[in-house]
Coordinates of C-alpha atoms in Angstrom, one line a residue:
M1 CA -6.2 -5.0 -30.6
G2 CA -5.4 -1.8 -32.4
N3 CA -1.4 -2.7 -33.5
P4 CA 0.2 -5.9 -32.2
K5 CA 3.9 -4.4 -33.1
A6 CA 3.4 -0.6 -31.9
F7 CA 5.7 -2.3 -29.1
L8 CA 8.3 -1.4 -31.4
T9 CA 8.0 2.4 -32.4
I10 CA 6.4 4.3 -28.7
P11 CA 8.4 3.5 -26.2
R12 CA 7.2 3.9 -22.5
Q13 CA 6.3 6.9 -21.3
E14 CA 5.5 7.9 -18.1
A15 CA 3.5 10.6 -16.0
G16 CA 6.5 11.3 -13.9
Y17 CA 6.3 12.9 -10.5
R18 CA 6.2 16.3 -10.1
P19 CA 9.1 19.2 -10.1
V20 CA 11.8 17.8 -6.5
H21 CA 12.0 21.5 -6.0
D22 CA 8.0 22.0 -6.2
R23 CA 6.3 19.3 -4.4
I24 CA 8.6 18.8 -1.7
N25 CA 7.0 22.1 -0.5
D26 CA 3.1 20.6 0.1
F27 CA 1.4 17.3 0.3
G28 CA 0.2 17.3 -2.9
E29 CA 0.5 13.5 -4.1
V30 CA 3.6 13.7 -6.6
E31 CA 2.1 11.7 -9.5
Q32 CA 1.8 13.7 -12.7
T33 CA -0.8 13.1 -15.6
L34 CA -0.7 12.4 -19.2
N35 CA -3.1 13.8 -21.7
T36 CA -5.1 11.4 -23.1
S37 CA -4.0 11.1 -26.8
E38 CA -0.3 10.0 -25.3
R39 CA -2.3 7.4 -22.1
K40 CA -4.3 5.5 -25.0
Q41 CA -0.4 5.3 -27.0
Q42 CA 1.2 4.1 -24.0
A43 CA -1.7 1.7 -24.0
S44 CA -2.0 0.6 -27.1
R45 CA 1.8 -1.4 -26.3
C46 CA -0.1 -4.3 -24.9
M47 CA 0.6 -7.5 -27.1
D48 CA -2.9 -8.8 -25.9
C49 CA 0.1 -11.6 -25.6
G50 CA -1.2 -15.7 -25.9
V51 CA -0.4 -16.4 -22.8
P52 CA -1.2 -12.5 -20.1
F53 CA 2.0 -12.9 -17.1
C54 CA 0.3 -9.5 -16.0
H55 CA -3.0 -11.3 -15.4
W56 CA -1.0 -14.7 -13.0
A57 CA 1.0 -11.8 -11.3
C58 CA -2.1 -9.6 -10.5
P59 CA -3.8 -10.4 -6.1
L60 CA -7.2 -9.7 -8.4
G61 CA -6.8 -11.1 -11.5
N62 CA -6.8 -8.3 -13.5
R63 CA -7.4 -8.7 -17.2
P64 CA -5.2 -5.8 -18.5
P65 CA -4.7 -7.2 -22.1
E66 CA -8.3 -6.2 -22.8
F67 CA -9.0 -3.1 -20.7
Q68 CA -5.8 -1.7 -22.5
D69 CA -7.1 -2.4 -25.9
A70 CA -10.9 -1.0 -25.0
L71 CA -8.0 2.5 -23.5
H72 CA -6.5 2.3 -27.4
K73 CA -9.1 2.8 -29.0
G74 CA -11.0 5.2 -26.9
K75 CA -14.4 3.2 -25.1
W76 CA -12.9 4.1 -21.5
E77 CA -16.4 3.0 -20.3
E78 CA -15.6 -0.2 -21.5
A79 CA -12.4 -0.3 -20.4
Y80 CA -14.0 0.3 -16.6
E81 CA -16.7 -2.4 -17.2
I82 CA -14.0 -4.9 -17.1
L83 CA -11.6 -3.2 -14.9
S84 CA -13.9 -3.2 -12.3
Q85 CA -15.0 -6.3 -11.9
T86 CA -11.6 -7.3 -11.0
N87 CA -11.6 -4.3 -9.1
D88 CA -13.2 -2.6 -6.5
F89 CA -10.9 0.3 -6.3
P90 CA -8.5 0.6 -9.0
E91 CA -8.2 4.4 -7.8
F92 CA -5.9 3.1 -4.1
T93 CA -4.5 0.3 -6.7
G94 CA -3.2 2.7 -9.2
R95 CA -1.7 5.1 -6.9
I96 CA 0.0 2.6 -4.4
C97 CA 0.6 -0.9 -6.0
P98 CA 3.7 -1.7 -7.1
A99 CA 2.4 -2.6 -10.1
L100 CA 3.0 -6.8 -10.3
C101 CA 2.2 -6.6 -13.5
E102 CA 4.5 -5.2 -15.0
K103 CA 7.3 -7.1 -13.8
S104 CA 5.5 -9.8 -15.8
C105 CA 4.4 -8.3 -18.7
V106 CA 6.3 -10.5 -21.4
L107 CA 8.0 -6.3 -22.8
K108 CA 9.6 -6.5 -19.6
L109 CA 12.0 -9.1 -19.7
A110 CA 11.8 -8.3 -23.8
I111 CA 12.6 -5.2 -24.4
D112 CA 12.2 -3.8 -20.3
A113 CA 9.8 -1.5 -20.9
P114 CA 6.6 -2.9 -19.8
V115 CA 3.6 -1.5 -20.8
T116 CA 1.8 1.1 -18.6
I117 CA -0.5 -0.2 -16.5
R118 CA -0.5 0.5 -12.8
E119 CA -1.2 4.6 -14.5
D120 CA -3.7 3.1 -17.6
E121 CA -5.1 1.4 -14.8
A122 CA -5.3 5.2 -13.1
A123 CA -6.5 7.0 -16.0
I124 CA -9.4 4.5 -16.6
I125 CA -11.1 5.4 -12.8
E126 CA -10.3 9.0 -12.6
A127 CA -11.9 8.6 -16.5
A128 CA -15.5 6.8 -15.5
F129 CA -15.5 9.3 -12.2
R130 CA -14.9 12.3 -14.2
E131 CA -17.6 10.7 -17.2
G132 CA -19.9 10.4 -14.7
Y133 CA -19.9 6.1 -15.8
I134 CA -20.0 5.6 -11.3
K135 CA -23.2 6.6 -9.8
P136 CA -24.8 4.4 -6.2
R137 CA -26.4 1.3 -6.8
T138 CA -29.1 -0.2 -5.5
Y139 CA -29.0 -3.8 -4.6
P140 CA -32.1 -6.0 -3.5
R141 CA -31.7 -7.3 -0.1
N142 CA -31.6 -11.1 1.2
G143 CA -32.5 -10.5 4.6
K144 CA -29.3 -11.3 6.3
K145 CA -26.5 -8.9 7.7
V146 CA -23.0 -8.5 8.2
A147 CA -20.5 -7.1 10.1
V148 CA -17.0 -5.9 8.5
V149 CA -14.7 -4.9 12.1
G150 CA -11.9 -2.2 10.3
S151 CA -12.5 -0.1 6.9
G152 CA -8.7 -0.7 5.8
P153 CA -8.7 -1.5 1.7
A154 CA -9.7 -5.6 2.9
G155 CA -12.7 -4.2 4.9
M156 CA -13.9 -1.5 2.5
A157 CA -13.3 -4.7 -0.1
A158 CA -15.1 -7.1 1.8
A159 CA -18.4 -4.4 2.4
N160 CA -18.5 -3.6 -0.9
Q161 CA -18.8 -7.3 -2.7
L162 CA -21.8 -7.9 1.1
N163 CA -23.7 -5.5 0.5
R164 CA -23.7 -6.0 -3.3
M165 CA -24.7 -9.5 -2.8
G166 CA -27.7 -8.2 -1.2
Y167 CA -26.4 -8.9 2.7
E168 CA -26.7 -5.7 4.9
V169 CA -23.9 -4.2 5.8
T170 CA -21.9 -2.4 9.0
V171 CA -18.3 -1.2 9.2
F172 CA -16.8 -0.7 12.6
E173 CA -14.0 1.5 12.2
K174 CA -12.0 2.3 15.7
D175 CA -11.2 5.8 14.1
E176 CA -13.1 8.4 13.5
Y177 CA -12.8 8.6 9.4
V178 CA -13.0 4.8 6.7
G179 CA -9.8 3.9 5.6
G180 CA -6.8 2.0 7.5
L181 CA -3.4 1.5 6.3
L182 CA -4.8 4.4 3.5
R183 CA -5.9 6.6 5.4
F184 CA -3.7 7.2 8.4
G185 CA -1.0 4.9 6.9
I186 CA 0.0 6.2 3.7
P187 CA 0.5 10.0 2.5
N188 CA -0.8 11.7 0.7
F189 CA 1.4 13.0 -1.5
K190 CA 0.7 9.3 -2.6
L191 CA -2.6 8.8 -2.1
N192 CA -4.7 11.8 -1.7
K193 CA -7.9 11.8 1.3
A194 CA -10.1 12.7 -0.7
I195 CA -10.4 9.6 -2.9
I196 CA -10.7 8.0 -0.2
D197 CA -14.2 9.8 0.8
R198 CA -15.4 9.7 -2.6
R199 CA -15.4 5.8 -2.3
A200 CA -16.1 5.4 0.9
E201 CA -20.2 8.0 0.0
I202 CA -20.5 6.2 -2.7
M203 CA -20.6 2.9 -0.7
E204 CA -22.8 4.9 2.3
A205 CA -25.3 5.9 -0.7
E206 CA -25.7 1.9 -2.0
G207 CA -26.4 0.8 1.5
I208 CA -23.8 0.6 3.3
T209 CA -23.5 2.3 7.0
F210 CA -20.6 3.2 8.7
K211 CA -19.5 3.3 12.4
T212 CA -16.7 5.4 13.2
S213 CA -14.6 6.2 16.4
T214 CA -16.2 3.0 17.9
P215 CA -13.6 0.2 18.8
I216 CA -14.7 -3.3 18.6
D217 CA -13.8 -6.5 20.0
V218 CA -12.1 -9.3 18.8
E219 CA -14.0 -11.8 21.0
H220 CA -16.8 -10.3 21.9
L221 CA -18.1 -9.1 18.6
P222 CA -21.9 -7.7 18.4
E223 CA -24.4 -8.9 18.6
G224 CA -27.2 -9.1 15.6
F225 CA -25.1 -10.0 12.7
N226 CA -25.4 -13.4 10.5
A227 CA -21.9 -13.6 10.3
Y228 CA -18.8 -11.2 10.9
C229 CA -15.7 -9.9 9.0
I230 CA -12.3 -9.3 10.7
C231 CA -10.1 -7.1 8.8
T232 CA -8.4 -5.5 11.6
G233 CA -4.5 -4.6 9.9
T234 CA -1.8 -5.3 11.5
S235 CA -0.5 -2.6 13.3
Q236 CA 2.3 -3.8 16.1
A237 CA 5.5 -2.7 15.1
R238 CA 8.4 -4.9 15.0
D239 CA 10.4 -3.7 17.8
L240 CA 14.5 -2.5 18.0
D241 CA 15.3 -3.5 22.0
I242 CA 19.2 -2.3 22.7
P243 CA 19.6 -0.1 25.3
G244 CA 19.3 3.9 25.1
R245 CA 15.4 2.6 23.1
D246 CA 13.7 4.7 26.1
L247 CA 15.0 7.5 25.1
K248 CA 13.2 10.6 24.0
G249 CA 13.5 10.7 19.4
I250 CA 13.5 7.4 19.1
H251 CA 9.0 6.2 17.1
F252 CA 7.4 3.6 15.0
A253 CA 6.8 5.3 12.1
L254 CA 3.6 4.2 11.8
E255 CA 3.2 7.0 14.7
M256 CA 5.0 9.8 12.5
L257 CA 2.7 9.4 9.4
A258 CA -0.5 8.3 10.8
Q259 CA 0.3 12.0 13.3
Q260 CA 1.2 14.0 10.3
N261 CA -2.2 12.6 8.0
R262 CA -3.5 13.8 11.2
V263 CA -2.2 17.1 11.1
L264 CA -3.5 17.2 7.4
G265 CA -7.1 16.8 8.1
G266 CA -7.5 19.3 10.7
Q267 CA -6.3 17.9 14.1
A268 CA -3.5 20.1 16.6
F269 CA -0.8 18.4 18.2
G270 CA 0.9 19.6 21.5
K271 CA 4.9 20.4 21.4
E272 CA 6.0 18.2 23.8
E273 CA 2.9 15.0 21.3
R274 CA 3.9 16.5 18.2
I275 CA 6.9 14.3 15.8
D276 CA 8.6 17.2 13.8
A277 CA 12.0 15.9 11.7
K278 CA 12.3 20.1 11.3
S279 CA 15.9 21.0 11.5
K280 CA 16.8 17.5 12.5
H281 CA 18.9 14.9 11.3
V282 CA 17.0 11.8 10.9
L283 CA 17.3 8.5 11.6
V284 CA 15.0 6.0 9.6
I285 CA 15.7 2.2 10.5
G286 CA 14.3 0.0 7.8
G287 CA 14.6 0.3 3.7
G288 CA 10.8 -0.7 3.0
D289 CA 8.0 1.1 1.4
T290 CA 7.1 2.3 5.3
G291 CA 10.7 3.9 6.0
S292 CA 10.4 5.6 2.4
D293 CA 7.3 7.4 3.4
C294 CA 8.7 8.6 6.3
I295 CA 11.9 9.9 4.0
G296 CA 9.6 12.1 2.0
T297 CA 7.7 13.4 5.4
S298 CA 10.3 14.1 7.3
N299 CA 12.2 16.8 4.1
R300 CA 8.6 18.2 3.2
Q301 CA 8.9 19.0 7.7
G302 CA 12.5 20.5 6.8
A303 CA 13.9 18.1 8.0
A304 CA 17.8 19.0 8.4
S305 CA 19.5 15.8 6.5
V306 CA 17.9 12.3 6.6
T307 CA 20.0 9.1 6.6
Q308 CA 18.1 5.7 5.7
I309 CA 19.7 1.8 7.3
E310 CA 19.0 -1.3 6.1
I311 CA 20.3 -4.4 8.0
M312 CA 20.2 -6.7 4.3
P313 CA 23.0 -6.5 1.9
K314 CA 22.5 -3.5 -1.2
P315 CA 20.8 -5.3 -4.0
P316 CA 21.8 -5.8 -7.1
V317 CA 20.1 -2.8 -9.7
G318 CA 18.6 -4.0 -12.9
H319 CA 18.5 -8.1 -12.6
N320 CA 18.8 -10.6 -9.9
P321 CA 19.3 -13.9 -11.5
A322 CA 17.9 -15.4 -8.0
T323 CA 14.7 -13.7 -8.9
P324 CA 14.3 -14.6 -12.9
W325 CA 11.2 -13.2 -14.3
P326 CA 7.9 -13.4 -14.6
Q327 CA 8.8 -13.4 -10.4
W328 CA 9.0 -10.0 -8.9
P329 CA 12.6 -8.8 -9.1
L330 CA 14.2 -8.3 -5.1
V331 CA 16.3 -5.4 -7.1
L332 CA 17.1 -2.2 -5.4
K333 CA 13.8 0.0 -5.7
T334 CA 14.0 4.1 -5.2
S335 CA 11.0 5.8 -4.8
S336 CA 9.7 9.7 -5.5
S337 CA 10.9 9.9 -1.9
H338 CA 13.8 8.8 -2.4
E339 CA 15.3 11.9 -4.9
E340 CA 13.5 13.7 -2.3
G341 CA 17.0 14.1 -0.8
C342 CA 18.3 10.7 1.6
A343 CA 21.6 8.6 1.9
R344 CA 20.8 5.6 2.4
R345 CA 23.7 2.6 4.1
W346 CA 23.2 -1.7 3.9
S347 CA 24.1 -4.0 6.1
L348 CA 24.4 -2.0 8.8
T349 CA 22.9 -3.4 12.5
S350 CA 22.2 -0.8 15.3
N351 CA 24.0 -1.5 18.7
R352 CA 23.0 0.8 21.1
F353 CA 21.1 4.5 20.7
I354 CA 23.0 7.1 22.2
G355 CA 21.2 10.2 24.2
T356 CA 21.7 13.4 25.9
K357 CA 21.9 14.7 29.2
D358 CA 18.2 15.6 30.0
G359 CA 17.8 12.1 27.9
R360 CA 16.9 13.0 24.1
V361 CA 18.1 11.3 21.5
C362 CA 21.3 12.2 19.6
G363 CA 23.2 9.4 17.6
V364 CA 22.9 5.3 17.6
E365 CA 26.4 3.3 16.9
V366 CA 25.4 0.9 14.1
E367 CA 28.1 -1.5 12.9
E368 CA 28.6 -3.3 9.5
V369 CA 27.5 -6.5 9.1
K370 CA 28.5 -9.6 6.1
W371 CA 26.1 -12.5 4.9
I372 CA 27.7 -15.4 5.0
P373 CA 25.9 -17.4 1.9
S374 CA 24.2 -20.4 3.1
P375 CA 25.5 -23.6 1.5
D376 CA 22.5 -25.2 0.9
G377 CA 21.2 -22.2 -0.8
G378 CA 18.7 -21.0 2.4
R379 CA 18.7 -18.2 4.9
P380 CA 22.5 -16.7 5.0
A381 CA 23.8 -16.1 8.0
M382 CA 24.8 -12.2 9.5
R383 CA 28.3 -11.5 11.0
P384 CA 29.0 -8.5 12.9
T385 CA 32.4 -6.8 11.6
G386 CA 32.9 -5.0 14.4
K387 CA 33.4 -2.0 12.2
K388 CA 31.2 -0.1 14.1
E389 CA 30.5 4.7 13.7
T390 CA 27.8 6.2 15.6
L391 CA 25.5 8.2 13.1
K392 CA 23.7 11.6 14.2
A393 CA 20.7 11.7 14.8
D394 CA 17.8 13.1 17.4
L395 CA 14.7 12.3 16.0
V396 CA 14.6 7.8 15.0
L397 CA 12.3 6.6 12.6
L398 CA 11.0 2.8 13.1
A399 CA 10.3 1.2 9.9
M400 CA 11.7 -2.9 11.1
G401 CA 8.1 -3.9 9.7
F402 CA 4.9 -5.2 11.7
L403 CA 4.5 -9.0 13.7
K404 CA 1.2 -11.0 12.4
P405 CA -1.6 -10.8 14.2
Q406 CA -2.1 -14.1 16.1
Q407 CA -5.5 -14.5 16.3
P408 CA -8.1 -15.9 19.3
T409 CA -10.1 -19.3 17.9
F410 CA -13.6 -17.6 16.1
A411 CA -16.1 -19.7 15.7
S412 CA -17.4 -20.4 12.3
N413 CA -19.8 -17.6 11.0
V414 CA -16.3 -15.5 11.9
F415 CA -13.8 -15.2 9.2
V416 CA -10.4 -12.9 8.8
A417 CA -9.4 -10.7 5.7
G418 CA -6.1 -8.7 5.3
D419 CA -3.3 -8.7 6.8
A420 CA -5.4 -9.6 9.4
A421 CA -5.2 -12.8 8.2
T422 CA -1.9 -13.0 6.5
G423 CA 0.5 -10.1 8.5
A424 CA 1.5 -6.6 6.2
S425 CA 1.4 -7.4 3.0
L426 CA 0.5 -5.3 -0.1
V427 CA -3.0 -3.2 -0.7
V428 CA -3.7 -4.7 -3.6
R429 CA -4.1 -8.0 -2.0
C430 CA -5.8 -6.8 1.0
I431 CA -8.5 -6.1 -1.4
A432 CA -8.2 -9.2 -3.3
G433 CA -8.0 -10.7 0.7
G434 CA -11.5 -8.9 1.2
R435 CA -13.4 -9.5 -2.0
K436 CA -11.9 -14.1 -1.3
A437 CA -14.1 -13.5 2.2
A438 CA -16.7 -11.5 0.8
Q439 CA -17.0 -14.9 -1.4
D440 CA -16.7 -17.7 1.4
I441 CA -19.2 -15.7 3.9
N442 CA -21.9 -16.1 1.1
A443 CA -20.5 -19.7 0.5
Y444 CA -21.3 -20.2 3.8
L445 CA -24.9 -18.2 4.7
T446 CA -26.3 -19.3 1.8
K447 CA -24.6 -23.2 1.0
T448 CA -24.1 -21.5 -2.7
L449 CA -20.4 -20.0 -4.6
T450 CA -21.1 -16.6 -5.4
P451 CA -18.8 -14.9 -7.9
C452 CA -17.9 -11.2 -6.7
V453 CA -20.4 -8.6 -8.3
E454 CA -18.7 -6.4 -10.6

C-alpha cells in the first residue's frame, strides 16, 4: 500500500462519457478512459481496509485492495493475475457491471467518493490484452466430457473453468454467434461485440468447442457427455395484458435491442419487421437497465421524443435510509442514456393502448397511482388515483423484466446456472454462477472439491 491518506488529497476522477452530441450519432462505446498516470492515482486512493466491504459486496469475491495496490505501483501484470483469480471476464464486468463493490467502499460511506474499482478493473484487463499477458494455454485432459447449453456469461464462465479443470467442453448456442445476452441484449454503446469475439477466440484456442446455430431441448440433451450445464438464461419477458396489446408498434424491449445488434452485425431486415424509432414518439414502459438501453438505442435511431414511465414511485436522490451502507442503495439512477434525452415519469400505471384505424398504436392511457406504506413494513399497496392522461406514442417498448424459467426435474448429472437458475440478474452474478456450477460438476464427477482455476 502506497499512501493510506491518498484519498484525502486525490479526488475521485471518473473517465466520463463522450459528449452527447457526438455519441448519439453512432453505436460506439460511450465510456472514455483515463491515462496511465491518472489511473494509477485513482488506484492509490484505496485504503486497503481491514475489513474490505468491496470484497464482501462482489458476487465473484474480487479482491480490489490487492489489485489496486499492484496497479498503483505500476505492476500491471501482477494486478491482472490477482484479478483473474476470481473473475474470468473482467472485460465484461469492467464495462457493464453496476459496481456493487463501489457502493460498499468505505470511501462511499465516509466522503461519498468511492474508489473507481470498476474502471480500474477495465484498465487492468485491457492492459493485459495490450501487453500480451493473456495467451492461450493448454491443460491436461482427464478424459471426461461436459456439455454447456448456452453461451451467455454463465455458460462462458462454466465452460472456461471446466476446460481449465481438464474436461473436454462443448458449448451449444442456439443463436448464430457466441455471447447470449452479452451479444444480443447489451447495446454496442455499452459493450462492443469485438470484446466478446476476442475472448471466445482465446477460449477456442484453449480447447473449448462452440457449436452455434444449434438449439438444444434441455429435456432431450445430447448423448455422449458425462455431465451437463444448463445456462439458457431467461428470455420470457413480462407482458402487459391490457386492451390494445395486439396493436402494431408494441414490442418487448429485447426484441428491439437484439434486432439492433444484429443490424450492426450486418444482418438485414425488411421494412415491416424492422423496429425503428426514427421520427417516432417512443414510450418505454419499465424503469430498469433494459429500459435505459432502449432509450439510448431509440435516440441513436433518431426518435422524435423518448418517454420512460415506471409504476413505482420516484426513488430518493443520493441517500435512502431504507438501504444503508454497505447495502446496495435503492436511489435514483441516471444512466448515460438518460443524459442523452428522455422524459422520466413515476407512479404511473398503464390502462390501455390506443390505436389508429389501421391498427397501429398511437398512444397509451396511463393513470397516476399512490403507494400506501404497509403498517408491518411489508410491500406497500398500490392505489389508483383516478387521474388519467394519454401519452403520445407510436412505438412502445415493454421493459418490465423477465419471468423466472421453470426448469424440469433433471438427472443428477445436470446442473443449472446463471439466469436459468435464478431468474434475471446481473452479468457479474451470472459469471459467479457459472464458476460455481463448474465446481459442482467437478465435485460430482471426481467426488472431490476443487477451487476455480485462474
